[in-house]
Structure formats: structure tokens, C-alpha cells
CSV table of C-alpha atoms in Angstrom, one decimal:
chain,number,residue,atom,x,y,z
A,922,MET,CA,10.3,-11.7,-13.3
A,923,ARG,CA,12.6,-11.2,-10.3
A,924,TYR,CA,14.7,-8.0,-9.9
A,925,LYS,CA,17.4,-6.9,-7.4
A,926,ALA,CA,16.4,-3.5,-6.2
A,927,TYR,CA,16.4,-1.5,-2.9
A,928,SER,CA,13.1,0.3,-3.5
A,929,ALA,CA,10.2,0.5,-5.9
A,930,ILE,CA,7.5,3.1,-6.7
A,931,ILE,CA,4.2,1.9,-8.1
A,932,GLY,CA,1.8,4.3,-9.7
A,933,ARG,CA,-0.9,4.9,-12.3
A,934,LYS,CA,-0.2,6.5,-15.7
A,935,LYS,CA,-2.7,8.5,-17.8
A,936,ARG,CA,-4.6,6.5,-20.4
A,937,THR,CA,-3.9,7.1,-24.0
A,938,GLU,CA,-6.6,7.9,-26.5
A,939,GLU,CA,-6.3,4.3,-27.8
A,940,GLN,CA,-6.8,2.9,-24.3
A,941,ARG,CA,-9.8,5.2,-23.7
A,942,ALA,CA,-11.4,4.0,-27.0
A,943,LYS,CA,-11.2,0.4,-25.8
A,944,ASP,CA,-13.3,1.3,-22.7
A,945,ASP,CA,-12.2,-1.7,-20.8
A,946,ASP,CA,-11.4,-2.0,-17.1
A,947,ASN,CA,-7.6,-2.0,-17.6
A,948,ARG,CA,-5.4,0.9,-16.6
A,949,PRO,CA,-1.8,1.7,-17.4
A,950,VAL,CA,0.5,1.1,-14.3
A,951,PHE,CA,4.2,1.7,-13.8
A,952,VAL,CA,6.7,0.1,-11.5
A,953,HIS,CA,10.0,1.9,-11.2
A,954,LEU,CA,12.9,0.1,-9.5
A,955,PHE,CA,15.7,2.0,-7.7
A,956,ASP,CA,19.1,1.3,-6.1
A,957,VAL,CA,18.4,3.7,-3.2
A,958,HIS,CA,15.9,3.9,-0.4
A,959,ASP,CA,13.3,6.7,-0.5
A,960,PRO,CA,13.9,7.6,-4.1
A,961,HIS,CA,11.2,10.2,-4.0
A,962,LYS,CA,13.5,12.3,-1.8
A,963,THR,CA,16.4,12.2,-4.3
A,964,THR,CA,17.2,13.0,-7.9
A,965,GLU,CA,18.0,9.3,-8.6
A,966,VAL,CA,16.6,7.9,-11.8
A,967,PRO,CA,15.0,4.4,-11.9
A,968,LYS,CA,17.3,1.6,-12.9
A,969,GLU,CA,14.3,-0.2,-14.4
A,970,MET,CA,11.0,1.2,-15.6
A,971,LEU,CA,8.2,-1.4,-16.1
A,972,ASP,CA,4.9,-0.7,-17.7
A,973,PHE,CA,1.7,-2.8,-17.5
A,974,ASN,CA,-1.9,-2.4,-18.6
A,975,VAL,CA,-3.9,-4.2,-15.8
A,976,HIS,CA,-7.2,-4.2,-13.9
A,977,ARG,CA,-5.7,-4.8,-10.4
A,978,VAL,CA,-2.4,-4.6,-8.6
A,979,LYS,CA,-1.9,-7.2,-5.8
A,980,ILE,CA,1.0,-6.7,-3.3
A,981,HIS,CA,1.8,-9.8,-1.2
A,982,GLY,CA,3.8,-9.8,2.0
A,983,LEU,CA,5.5,-6.4,1.7
A,984,ASP,CA,5.5,-3.3,4.0
A,985,VAL,CA,4.4,-0.4,1.8
A,986,ASN,CA,3.9,3.4,2.1
A,987,TYR,CA,1.4,5.5,0.3
A,988,LEU,CA,2.7,8.8,-1.1
A,989,PRO,CA,-0.4,11.1,-1.2
A,990,ALA,CA,1.4,13.8,-3.2
A,991,GLY,CA,1.6,11.6,-6.3
A,992,ASN,CA,-0.9,8.9,-5.5
A,993,ASP,CA,2.0,6.4,-5.6
A,994,ILE,CA,3.0,3.4,-3.5
A,995,LEU,CA,6.6,3.2,-2.2
A,996,ILE,CA,8.3,0.0,-1.1
A,997,ASN,CA,11.6,0.4,0.7
A,998,ARG,CA,14.2,-2.0,2.2
A,999,LEU,CA,14.0,-4.5,-0.6
A,1000,LYS,CA,16.4,-7.4,-1.1
A,1001,TRP,CA,14.5,-8.4,-4.3
A,1002,ILE,CA,11.2,-7.9,-5.9
A,1003,GLU,CA,9.2,-10.0,-8.3
A,1004,VAL,CA,6.8,-8.2,-10.7
A,1005,GLY,CA,4.6,-9.8,-13.3
A,1006,THR,CA,1.0,-10.7,-14.3
A,1007,GLU,CA,-0.7,-13.7,-12.8
A,1008,GLU,CA,-0.8,-16.8,-15.0
A,1009,LYS,CA,-4.5,-17.6,-14.3
A,1010,GLU,CA,-5.5,-13.9,-14.4
A,1011,PRO,CA,-3.3,-11.8,-16.7
A,1012,LYS,CA,-5.3,-8.6,-15.9
A,1013,HIS,CA,-3.8,-8.8,-12.4
A,1014,LEU,CA,-0.3,-7.5,-11.6
A,1015,LEU,CA,1.3,-9.5,-8.8
A,1016,ILE,CA,4.1,-7.9,-6.8
A,1017,LYS,CA,6.0,-9.8,-4.1
A,1018,GLY,CA,9.5,-9.8,-2.6
A,1019,GLU,CA,11.7,-9.8,0.4
A,1020,GLN,CA,12.5,-6.9,2.6
A,1021,ILE,CA,15.4,-6.1,5.0
A,1022,PRO,CA,13.9,-6.2,8.5
A,1023,ILE,CA,13.4,-2.9,10.2
A,1024,GLY,CA,16.5,-1.9,12.2
A,1025,GLN,CA,18.9,-4.0,10.2
A,1026,LYS,CA,21.5,-2.3,8.0
A,1027,SER,CA,21.1,-2.6,4.3
A,1028,GLU,CA,23.9,-3.0,1.7
A,1029,GLU,CA,22.7,0.1,-0.2
A,1030,LYS,CA,25.2,1.7,-2.6
């Protein structure tokens, strides 16, 4: 599904007891979407919170930053982002989108 957002944070969640009991390769992953750049530096709450249970996350064609403090991935300067599982491999989360070129002003709120 396609979303309009200025940034996204992708991270891993803790497994529940039920998920541990399954003992499969899938892990809970979140994608939080924001209307500001660098949301980890603000008190802004996500405008969308998406949860998935997947084996792999694939990020195509986007400039990303790794945040070691939380083991999260940050994607800034978004025009839009598309997030969803692959049709042929539903255990894979596919993330793609379009970013504002570096140096170009955004229309951030």
C-alpha cells in the first residue's frame, strides 16, 4: 500500500510467547510513518503504525540511515513510500518509495 509520509522508521519488535512457540523464521517488524524529517529527534508521534510478521525486509532504491541506539532504520526526505508483503513471497516485506533529492527543499509541515 502507498502512503504519503516525509519519513519512516523501521524496526524489530519483541516476539510474543505465541510467536516463540511457533518457532518459525518470522519476526515482528514495525514501520512507523511520520510527517516530519528526523522524527527520532522530536516528540512527534507516528501518523501511521504498521506491523508485520516477516522473515526478511527488502528496501529498494531508497537512501537509508541506521540508528544504532535503537537498532532501527530511518528513511528521510520521502515524497511517498510503499510498504507491503511480496505477492510471490509473503514472508518478505518490500519497501520502496520516492525521495526528495538532497539539497532540494521539501514541503514539510
